[in-house]
Amino acid sequence: MAEAHQAVAFQFTVTPEGLDFHLSREAVRQLYLAGISSWKKRLVRAKNSFLTGVYPASPSSWMVVVMATAGSFYCQVDPSLGMIARIRHCLPESRLLSYESRTMVSTVIFSTGAWLSAVLLFRQALKLLLSYHGWMFEPHGKMSRSTRIWVALMKVLSIRKPLLYSFQTSLPKLPVPPVEATITRYLESVRPLMDDEKYSKMEALAKEFKEKTAPRLQKYLILKSWWTTNYVSDWWEQYIYLHGRSPLMVNSNYYAMDFLYVTPSHIQAARAGNMVHAILMYRRKLDRGEIPPMMALGIVPMCSYQSERMFNTTRIPGKETDTLLHLVDSKHLAVYHKGRFYKVWLYYGGQPLQPCDLELQFQRILDDPSPPQPGEERLAALTAGERVPWAEARARFFSHGKNKVSLDAIERAAFFLTLDEEEHGYVAGKEGCMDTYAKSLLHGQCYDRWFDKSFTLVVYKNGKLGANAEHSWADAPIIGHLWEFALATEKFQLGYTDRGHCRGEPNTQLAPPQRLQWDIPQECRDTIESSYRLAKALADDVDFCCFQFSEFGKGLIKKCRTSPDAFIQISLQLAHFRDKGCFCLTYEASMTRLFREGRTETVRSCTAESTAFVRSMGDARKTRAERQRLFKLAADKHQHMYRLAMTGAGIDRHLFCLYVVSRYLGIQSPFLAQVLSEPWRLSTSQTPQQQLKMFDLNKYPDHVSSGGGFGPVADDGYGVSYIIAGENLITFHVSSKFSSSETDSKRFGRNIRQAMLDIAELFDKPAEKAGK
């Protein structure tokens, strides 16, 4: 009863004598502390907004300018060239403002104006410097004079420690490439995939498009690039993600795994408590802008825009298109366990709950014997099925009453937590353990993840954990940044007791988690069941192979004098050719975060150079030296294409935007229709590693990450994600569909392993022996 009384500030009853009023001092105290915390957060945000707005200057630099100007003026040296006197003349004369006071006010006004002018000048200079990308195309280990000068200027202008968004307005806009250059690169990319007849037809379509249709579309696109921050990102989010009507599960959402070898605690509630607290620590830093921006070369900032919607964000289904609901703040967490939904408050007295308090709350949920309400257990299957039935059910059954209140509790939560009943993770010698782990994170039981939330944290019964993330609001490196912080903080900062519990003594007076209440009619249950059957069929069709390649890592790859990414991409081309006997259109995700609000660009990894090398590997007449030469050409070509994509000179986002403009204008383009209908039968992505460097991986080699993965993009294709973890480990996540007779994830995994070894053998004999 004491906990119930704390839930309300006051109670009253009507008696014959009048109103009997009872005030809960503890509840009022909690409201007061929460209000103080909220105002503190607003003040911090206002302060950080100001500091971000004047970067690379600082308030102290303003004081220096004011004092220097005042000192010079009173030494009878007028640095303002008469401006201070003019400002003083414009100030009204009064008893309150003496001549000296007006002189001081005029000096402050002039100094402030001069300081703001300098800030604007420095920011424009920074923007011009960030528009230089010549450093990216220079040979490894070499630096031109112009790049050295650029590096020196960048270090001078960014000498002050930046906040997360300090560089945002200084980042350049994504440029619109020339149509001719894009079409030339496109034709070059499809040449190895087409015979002479098909290529001639495509050339004719491209020529007609370039001469007749493209100039008009390009003008509209350039106009859009002038008045928008990024000419691609809003359309990419809207049409590629939010307009999609197929299930998010498998098709769009992706996952992240736990440490590969280490499980800090095998107690489910304790692991959940520490991890949730670590995530809240990240959110606090994010709200305050205290996380430094990601930097290339340590001096080139990347766009941080995607981080804004990491928390308090949910994708809301619509009949024609979805929308993203993002709240400034959320003070609770939505939790799922054994078919039941809970609301857990994350704050007490205006302060975030400590890990031991969170462990207590989660243990209360685990110990709760109450059964699910009718229709509650598989409710989340609505988020796993197609979007239109979910949108209709949401509007009809969840727009009023207790259902709306409970749905709001989920959609307005900071994020979603699943306390899973299964056990997963890497077990030495147990075949297929990583495959089932990957499938569980990708789709679970189809009803125990809320696939619409920005991300769902999954904690298993044995203490292993992972995450499932919705894709529309951000790309995988953003979640990867959070994930690295949370895992490192949980293990090396928060820690556990000897028995595996969270440190500290929990507050047993906390009100228990709140069960969400539902009133789900039979018609809605039928819709839930229909979505579940569709999602279950989709999940059962996913063929996954997750394996560790430990024969060598980036250490040996660098001896080949190429980038590890290029080595793996060429290995995938060789593996795919051996697997299917042909080449295919290949997608590799590259980032464009060197530009403001940049997201991704496509690197078309199947090139004429890579196919020539792959064919040489099956040609007994080719010598080892010839194969090495062809590999070097293929690797150099891949790296050049990757750099082009990163610097805004890619192919696919430009063509996509031209297609969107053509649809708006009602123009039919056979060339664009053909380009956008081509399937990506090999979709690949590298998971970034050690973005934060919060611990030394050489010192703690058993704390390597397993990375993450995604489902197959094409029904008859493969999805491949890989993470280069340390010097001697690469983890691959391979997905396909059982329903396709052309694919087999385990077979493709074996082909990848052998391709890696065969290419390494060209440069290093011991690699072959290690593989055997």
mmCIF file with all atom_site columns, N, CA and C in Angstrom, residues 314-361:
data_model
loop_
_atom_site.group_PDB
_atom_site.id
_atom_site.type_symbol
_atom_site.label_atom_id
_atom_site.label_alt_id
_atom_site.label_comp_id
_atom_site.label_asym_id
_atom_site.label_entity_id
_atom_site.label_seq_id
_atom_site.pdbx_PDB_ins_code
_atom_site.Cartn_x
_atom_site.Cartn_y
_atom_site.Cartn_z
_atom_site.occupancy
_atom_site.B_iso_or_equiv
_atom_site.pdbx_formal_charge
_atom_site.auth_seq_id
_atom_site.auth_comp_id
_atom_site.auth_asym_id
_atom_site.auth_atom_id
_atom_site.pdbx_PDB_model_num
ATOM 1   N N  . THR A 1 314 ? 9.607  5.865   -32.275 1.00 0.00 ? 314 THR A N  1
ATOM 2   C CA . THR A 1 314 ? 8.843  4.711   -32.732 1.00 0.00 ? 314 THR A CA 1
ATOM 3   C C  . THR A 1 314 ? 8.329  4.960   -34.147 1.00 0.00 ? 314 THR A C  1
ATOM 4   N N  . ARG A 1 315 ? 8.348  3.939   -34.939 1.00 0.00 ? 315 ARG A N  1
ATOM 5   C CA . ARG A 1 315 ? 7.767  4.010   -36.274 1.00 0.00 ? 315 ARG A CA 1
ATOM 6   C C  . ARG A 1 315 ? 6.270  3.703   -36.167 1.00 0.00 ? 315 ARG A C  1
ATOM 7   N N  . ILE A 1 316 ? 5.449  4.651   -36.620 1.00 0.00 ? 316 ILE A N  1
ATOM 8   C CA . ILE A 1 316 ? 3.997  4.517   -36.522 1.00 0.00 ? 316 ILE A CA 1
ATOM 9   C C  . ILE A 1 316 ? 3.453  4.047   -37.876 1.00 0.00 ? 316 ILE A C  1
ATOM 10  N N  . PRO A 1 317 ? 2.705  2.944   -37.912 1.00 0.00 ? 317 PRO A N  1
ATOM 11  C CA . PRO A 1 317 ? 2.213  2.422   -39.190 1.00 0.00 ? 317 PRO A CA 1
ATOM 12  C C  . PRO A 1 317 ? 1.109  3.296   -39.791 1.00 0.00 ? 317 PRO A C  1
ATOM 13  N N  . GLY A 1 318 ? 1.103  3.392   -41.095 1.00 0.00 ? 318 GLY A N  1
ATOM 14  C CA . GLY A 1 318 ? 0.054  4.102   -41.823 1.00 0.00 ? 318 GLY A CA 1
ATOM 15  C C  . GLY A 1 318 ? -0.385 3.271   -43.012 1.00 0.00 ? 318 GLY A C  1
ATOM 16  N N  . LYS A 1 319 ? -1.530 3.566   -43.566 1.00 0.00 ? 319 LYS A N  1
ATOM 17  C CA . LYS A 1 319 ? -2.039 2.777   -44.684 1.00 0.00 ? 319 LYS A CA 1
ATOM 18  C C  . LYS A 1 319 ? -1.197 2.955   -45.938 1.00 0.00 ? 319 LYS A C  1
ATOM 19  N N  . GLU A 1 320 ? -0.737 4.191   -46.185 1.00 0.00 ? 320 GLU A N  1
ATOM 20  C CA . GLU A 1 320 ? 0.061  4.456   -47.379 1.00 0.00 ? 320 GLU A CA 1
ATOM 21  C C  . GLU A 1 320 ? 1.537  4.654   -47.054 1.00 0.00 ? 320 GLU A C  1
ATOM 22  N N  . THR A 1 321 ? 1.804  5.265   -45.927 1.00 0.00 ? 321 THR A N  1
ATOM 23  C CA . THR A 1 321 ? 3.191  5.472   -45.507 1.00 0.00 ? 321 THR A CA 1
ATOM 24  C C  . THR A 1 321 ? 3.259  5.561   -43.998 1.00 0.00 ? 321 THR A C  1
ATOM 25  N N  . ASP A 1 322 ? 4.377  5.145   -43.433 1.00 0.00 ? 322 ASP A N  1
ATOM 26  C CA . ASP A 1 322 ? 4.587  5.235   -41.991 1.00 0.00 ? 322 ASP A CA 1
ATOM 27  C C  . ASP A 1 322 ? 5.138  6.611   -41.636 1.00 0.00 ? 322 ASP A C  1
ATOM 28  N N  . THR A 1 323 ? 5.125  6.911   -40.359 1.00 0.00 ? 323 THR A N  1
ATOM 29  C CA . THR A 1 323 ? 5.741  8.140   -39.841 1.00 0.00 ? 323 THR A CA 1
ATOM 30  C C  . THR A 1 323 ? 6.601  7.774   -38.640 1.00 0.00 ? 323 THR A C  1
ATOM 31  N N  . LEU A 1 324 ? 7.507  8.675   -38.305 1.00 0.00 ? 324 LEU A N  1
ATOM 32  C CA . LEU A 1 324 ? 8.350  8.472   -37.130 1.00 0.00 ? 324 LEU A CA 1
ATOM 33  C C  . LEU A 1 324 ? 7.893  9.398   -36.008 1.00 0.00 ? 324 LEU A C  1
ATOM 34  N N  . LEU A 1 325 ? 7.561  8.803   -34.869 1.00 0.00 ? 325 LEU A N  1
ATOM 35  C CA . LEU A 1 325 ? 7.208  9.568   -33.671 1.00 0.00 ? 325 LEU A CA 1
ATOM 36  C C  . LEU A 1 325 ? 8.455  9.700   -32.813 1.00 0.00 ? 325 LEU A C  1
ATOM 37  N N  . HIS A 1 326 ? 8.909  10.930  -32.608 1.00 0.00 ? 326 HIS A N  1
ATOM 38  C CA . HIS A 1 326 ? 10.092 11.158  -31.776 1.00 0.00 ? 326 HIS A CA 1
ATOM 39  C C  . HIS A 1 326 ? 9.753  12.160  -30.678 1.00 0.00 ? 326 HIS A C  1
ATOM 40  N N  . LEU A 1 327 ? 10.037 11.782  -29.438 1.00 0.00 ? 327 LEU A N  1
ATOM 41  C CA . LEU A 1 327 ? 9.798  12.646  -28.287 1.00 0.00 ? 327 LEU A CA 1
ATOM 42  C C  . LEU A 1 327 ? 11.117 13.210  -27.778 1.00 0.00 ? 327 LEU A C  1
ATOM 43  N N  . VAL A 1 328 ? 11.041 14.388  -27.182 1.00 0.00 ? 328 VAL A N  1
ATOM 44  C CA . VAL A 1 328 ? 12.242 15.014  -26.626 1.00 0.00 ? 328 VAL A CA 1
ATOM 45  C C  . VAL A 1 328 ? 12.787 14.182  -25.472 1.00 0.00 ? 328 VAL A C  1
ATOM 46  N N  . ASP A 1 329 ? 11.890 13.579  -24.699 1.00 0.00 ? 329 ASP A N  1
ATOM 47  C CA . ASP A 1 329 ? 12.333 12.811  -23.534 1.00 0.00 ? 329 ASP A CA 1
ATOM 48  C C  . ASP A 1 329 ? 11.317 11.725  -23.227 1.00 0.00 ? 329 ASP A C  1
ATOM 49  N N  . SER A 1 330 ? 11.766 10.706  -22.555 1.00 0.00 ? 330 SER A N  1
ATOM 50  C CA . SER A 1 330 ? 10.883 9.649   -22.065 1.00 0.00 ? 330 SER A CA 1
ATOM 51  C C  . SER A 1 330 ? 11.494 9.104   -20.787 1.00 0.00 ? 330 SER A C  1
ATOM 52  N N  . LYS A 1 331 ? 10.668 8.915   -19.777 1.00 0.00 ? 331 LYS A N  1
ATOM 53  C CA . LYS A 1 331 ? 11.178 8.525   -18.463 1.00 0.00 ? 331 LYS A CA 1
ATOM 54  C C  . LYS A 1 331 ? 10.832 7.087   -18.095 1.00 0.00 ? 331 LYS A C  1
ATOM 55  N N  . HIS A 1 332 ? 10.376 6.307   -19.062 1.00 0.00 ? 332 HIS A N  1
ATOM 56  C CA . HIS A 1 332 ? 10.048 4.922   -18.744 1.00 0.00 ? 332 HIS A CA 1
ATOM 57  C C  . HIS A 1 332 ? 10.511 3.980   -19.852 1.00 0.00 ? 332 HIS A C  1
ATOM 58  N N  . LEU A 1 333 ? 10.456 2.711   -19.533 1.00 0.00 ? 333 LEU A N  1
ATOM 59  C CA . LEU A 1 333 ? 10.881 1.641   -20.425 1.00 0.00 ? 333 LEU A CA 1
ATOM 60  C C  . LEU A 1 333 ? 9.728  0.667   -20.603 1.00 0.00 ? 333 LEU A C  1
ATOM 61  N N  . ALA A 1 334 ? 9.542  0.159   -21.818 1.00 0.00 ? 334 ALA A N  1
ATOM 62  C CA . ALA A 1 334 ? 8.542  -0.880  -22.061 1.00 0.00 ? 334 ALA A CA 1
ATOM 63  C C  . ALA A 1 334 ? 9.246  -2.237  -22.045 1.00 0.00 ? 334 ALA A C  1
ATOM 64  N N  . VAL A 1 335 ? 8.696  -3.196  -21.301 1.00 0.00 ? 335 VAL A N  1
ATOM 65  C CA . VAL A 1 335 ? 9.331  -4.504  -21.115 1.00 0.00 ? 335 VAL A CA 1
ATOM 66  C C  . VAL A 1 335 ? 8.355  -5.610  -21.485 1.00 0.00 ? 335 VAL A C  1
ATOM 67  N N  . TYR A 1 336 ? 8.892  -6.640  -22.143 1.00 0.00 ? 336 TYR A N  1
ATOM 68  C CA . TYR A 1 336 ? 8.091  -7.817  -22.508 1.00 0.00 ? 336 TYR A CA 1
ATOM 69  C C  . TYR A 1 336 ? 8.708  -9.051  -21.867 1.00 0.00 ? 336 TYR A C  1
ATOM 70  N N  . HIS A 1 337 ? 7.852  -9.880  -21.252 1.00 0.00 ? 337 HIS A N  1
ATOM 71  C CA . HIS A 1 337 ? 8.318  -11.148 -20.689 1.00 0.00 ? 337 HIS A CA 1
ATOM 72  C C  . HIS A 1 337 ? 7.154  -12.128 -20.640 1.00 0.00 ? 337 HIS A C  1
ATOM 73  N N  . LYS A 1 338 ? 7.344  -13.292 -21.197 1.00 0.00 ? 338 LYS A N  1
ATOM 74  C CA . LYS A 1 338 ? 6.346  -14.365 -21.165 1.00 0.00 ? 338 LYS A CA 1
ATOM 75  C C  . LYS A 1 338 ? 4.959  -13.903 -21.588 1.00 0.00 ? 338 LYS A C  1
ATOM 76  N N  . GLY A 1 339 ? 4.905  -13.135 -22.673 1.00 0.00 ? 339 GLY A N  1
ATOM 77  C CA . GLY A 1 339 ? 3.616  -12.726 -23.201 1.00 0.00 ? 339 GLY A CA 1
ATOM 78  C C  . GLY A 1 339 ? 2.965  -11.556 -22.497 1.00 0.00 ? 339 GLY A C  1
ATOM 79  N N  . ARG A 1 340 ? 3.690  -10.902 -21.571 1.00 0.00 ? 340 ARG A N  1
ATOM 80  C CA . ARG A 1 340 ? 3.118  -9.785  -20.812 1.00 0.00 ? 340 ARG A CA 1
ATOM 81  C C  . ARG A 1 340 ? 3.952  -8.524  -21.026 1.00 0.00 ? 340 ARG A C  1
ATOM 82  N N  . PHE A 1 341 ? 3.272  -7.389  -21.048 1.00 0.00 ? 341 PHE A N  1
ATOM 83  C CA . PHE A 1 341 ? 3.934  -6.095  -21.232 1.00 0.00 ? 341 PHE A CA 1
ATOM 84  C C  . PHE A 1 341 ? 3.924  -5.316  -19.916 1.00 0.00 ? 341 PHE A C  1
ATOM 85  N N  . TYR A 1 342 ? 5.038  -4.630  -19.660 1.00 0.00 ? 342 TYR A N  1
ATOM 86  C CA . TYR A 1 342 ? 5.186  -3.852  -18.437 1.00 0.00 ? 342 TYR A CA 1
ATOM 87  C C  . TYR A 1 342 ? 5.709  -2.456  -18.758 1.00 0.00 ? 342 TYR A C  1
ATOM 88  N N  . LYS A 1 343 ? 5.411  -1.546  -17.864 1.00 0.00 ? 343 LYS A N  1
ATOM 89  C CA . LYS A 1 343 ? 5.966  -0.195  -17.910 1.00 0.00 ? 343 LYS A CA 1
ATOM 90  C C  . LYS A 1 343 ? 6.851  -0.019  -16.679 1.00 0.00 ? 343 LYS A C  1
ATOM 91  N N  . VAL A 1 344 ? 8.130  0.276   -16.898 1.00 0.00 ? 344 VAL A N  1
ATOM 92  C CA . VAL A 1 344 ? 9.091  0.424   -15.802 1.00 0.00 ? 344 VAL A CA 1
ATOM 93  C C  . VAL A 1 344 ? 9.620  1.852   -15.806 1.00 0.00 ? 344 VAL A C  1
ATOM 94  N N  . TRP A 1 345 ? 9.417  2.572   -14.699 1.00 0.00 ? 345 TRP A N  1
ATOM 95  C CA . TRP A 1 345 ? 9.952  3.930   -14.591 1.00 0.00 ? 345 TRP A CA 1
ATOM 96  C C  . TRP A 1 345 ? 11.460 3.876   -14.433 1.00 0.00 ? 345 TRP A C  1
ATOM 97  N N  . LEU A 1 346 ? 12.147 4.767   -15.135 1.00 0.00 ? 346 LEU A N  1
ATOM 98  C CA . LEU A 1 346 ? 13.608 4.766   -15.149 1.00 0.00 ? 346 LEU A CA 1
ATOM 99  C C  . LEU A 1 346 ? 14.208 5.791   -14.194 1.00 0.00 ? 346 LEU A C  1
ATOM 100 N N  . TYR A 1 347 ? 13.354 6.629   -13.588 1.00 0.00 ? 347 TYR A N  1
ATOM 101 C CA . TYR A 1 347 ? 13.846 7.693   -12.718 1.00 0.00 ? 347 TYR A CA 1
ATOM 102 C C  . TYR A 1 347 ? 13.138 7.640   -11.362 1.00 0.00 ? 347 TYR A C  1
ATOM 103 N N  . TYR A 1 348 ? 13.858 8.071   -10.343 1.00 0.00 ? 348 TYR A N  1
ATOM 104 C CA . TYR A 1 348 ? 13.270 8.207   -9.008  1.00 0.00 ? 348 TYR A CA 1
ATOM 105 C C  . TYR A 1 348 ? 13.915 9.436   -8.369  1.00 0.00 ? 348 TYR A C  1
ATOM 106 N N  . GLY A 1 349 ? 13.073 10.375  -7.980  1.00 0.00 ? 349 GLY A N  1
ATOM 107 C CA . GLY A 1 349 ? 13.594 11.613  -7.418  1.00 0.00 ? 349 GLY A CA 1
ATOM 108 C C  . GLY A 1 349 ? 14.371 12.438  -8.419  1.00 0.00 ? 349 GLY A C  1
ATOM 109 N N  . GLY A 1 350 ? 14.001 12.341  -9.683  1.00 0.00 ? 350 GLY A N  1
ATOM 110 C CA . GLY A 1 350 ? 14.678 13.118  -10.716 1.00 0.00 ? 350 GLY A CA 1
ATOM 111 C C  . GLY A 1 350 ? 16.007 12.538  -11.159 1.00 0.00 ? 350 GLY A C  1
ATOM 112 N N  . GLN A 1 351 ? 16.418 11.409  -10.577 1.00 0.00 ? 351 GLN A N  1
ATOM 113 C CA . GLN A 1 351 ? 17.690 10.777  -10.928 1.00 0.00 ? 351 GLN A CA 1
ATOM 114 C C  . GLN A 1 351 ? 17.438 9.397   -11.533 1.00 0.00 ? 351 GLN A C  1
ATOM 115 N N  . PRO A 1 352 ? 18.268 8.989   -12.506 1.00 0.00 ? 352 PRO A N  1
ATOM 116 C CA . PRO A 1 352 ? 18.080 7.658   -13.099 1.00 0.00 ? 352 PRO A CA 1
ATOM 117 C C  . PRO A 1 352 ? 18.282 6.562   -12.069 1.00 0.00 ? 352 PRO A C  1
ATOM 118 N N  . LEU A 1 353 ? 17.500 5.502   -12.192 1.00 0.00 ? 353 LEU A N  1
ATOM 119 C CA . LEU A 1 353 ? 17.641 4.371   -11.270 1.00 0.00 ? 353 LEU A CA 1
ATOM 120 C C  . LEU A 1 353 ? 19.027 3.750   -11.416 1.00 0.00 ? 353 LEU A C  1
ATOM 121 N N  . GLN A 1 354 ? 19.586 3.333   -10.292 1.00 0.00 ? 354 GLN A N  1
ATOM 122 C CA . GLN A 1 354 ? 20.873 2.668   -10.309 1.00 0.00 ? 354 GLN A CA 1
ATOM 123 C C  . GLN A 1 354 ? 20.723 1.236   -10.830 1.00 0.00 ? 354 GLN A C  1
ATOM 124 N N  . PRO A 1 355 ? 21.815 0.629   -11.294 1.00 0.00 ? 355 PRO A N  1
ATOM 125 C CA . PRO A 1 355 ? 21.718 -0.741  -11.836 1.00 0.00 ? 355 PRO A CA 1
ATOM 126 C C  . PRO A 1 355 ? 21.063 -1.733  -10.879 1.00 0.00 ? 355 PRO A C  1
ATOM 127 N N  . CYS A 1 356 ? 21.373 -1.632  -9.586  1.00 0.00 ? 356 CYS A N  1
ATOM 128 C CA . CYS A 1 356 ? 20.786 -2.571  -8.624  1.00 0.00 ? 356 CYS A CA 1
ATOM 129 C C  . CYS A 1 356 ? 19.281 -2.365  -8.510  1.00 0.00 ? 356 CYS A C  1
ATOM 130 N N  . ASP A 1 357 ? 18.807 -1.108  -8.633  1.00 0.00 ? 357 ASP A N  1
ATOM 131 C CA . ASP A 1 357 ? 17.367 -0.850  -8.611  1.00 0.00 ? 357 ASP A CA 1
ATOM 132 C C  . ASP A 1 357 ? 16.694 -1.428  -9.851  1.00 0.00 ? 357 ASP A C  1
ATOM 133 N N  . LEU A 1 358 ? 17.351 -1.271  -10.991 1.00 0.00 ? 358 LEU A N  1
ATOM 134 C CA . LEU A 1 358 ? 16.800 -1.831  -12.235 1.00 0.00 ? 358 LEU A CA 1
ATOM 135 C C  . LEU A 1 358 ? 16.778 -3.354  -12.172 1.00 0.00 ? 358 LEU A C  1
ATOM 136 N N  . GLU A 1 359 ? 17.825 -3.945  -11.601 1.00 0.00 ? 359 GLU A N  1
ATOM 137 C CA . GLU A 1 359 ? 17.845 -5.401  -11.447 1.00 0.00 ? 359 GLU A CA 1
ATOM 138 C C  . GLU A 1 359 ? 16.663 -5.864  -10.600 1.00 0.00 ? 359 GLU A C  1
ATOM 139 N N  . LEU A 1 360 ? 16.381 -5.126  -9.517  1.00 0.00 ? 360 LEU A N  1
ATOM 140 C CA . LEU A 1 360 ? 15.231 -5.456  -8.669  1.00 0.00 ? 360 LEU A CA 1
ATOM 141 C C  . LEU A 1 360 ? 13.931 -5.411  -9.461  1.00 0.00 ? 360 LEU A C  1
ATOM 142 N N  . GLN A 1 361 ? 13.750 -4.362  -10.254 1.00 0.00 ? 361 GLN A N  1
ATOM 143 C CA . GLN A 1 361 ? 12.521 -4.223  -11.033 1.00 0.00 ? 361 GLN A CA 1
ATOM 144 C C  . GLN A 1 361 ? 12.377 -5.342  -12.056 1.00 0.00 ? 361 GLN A C  1
#
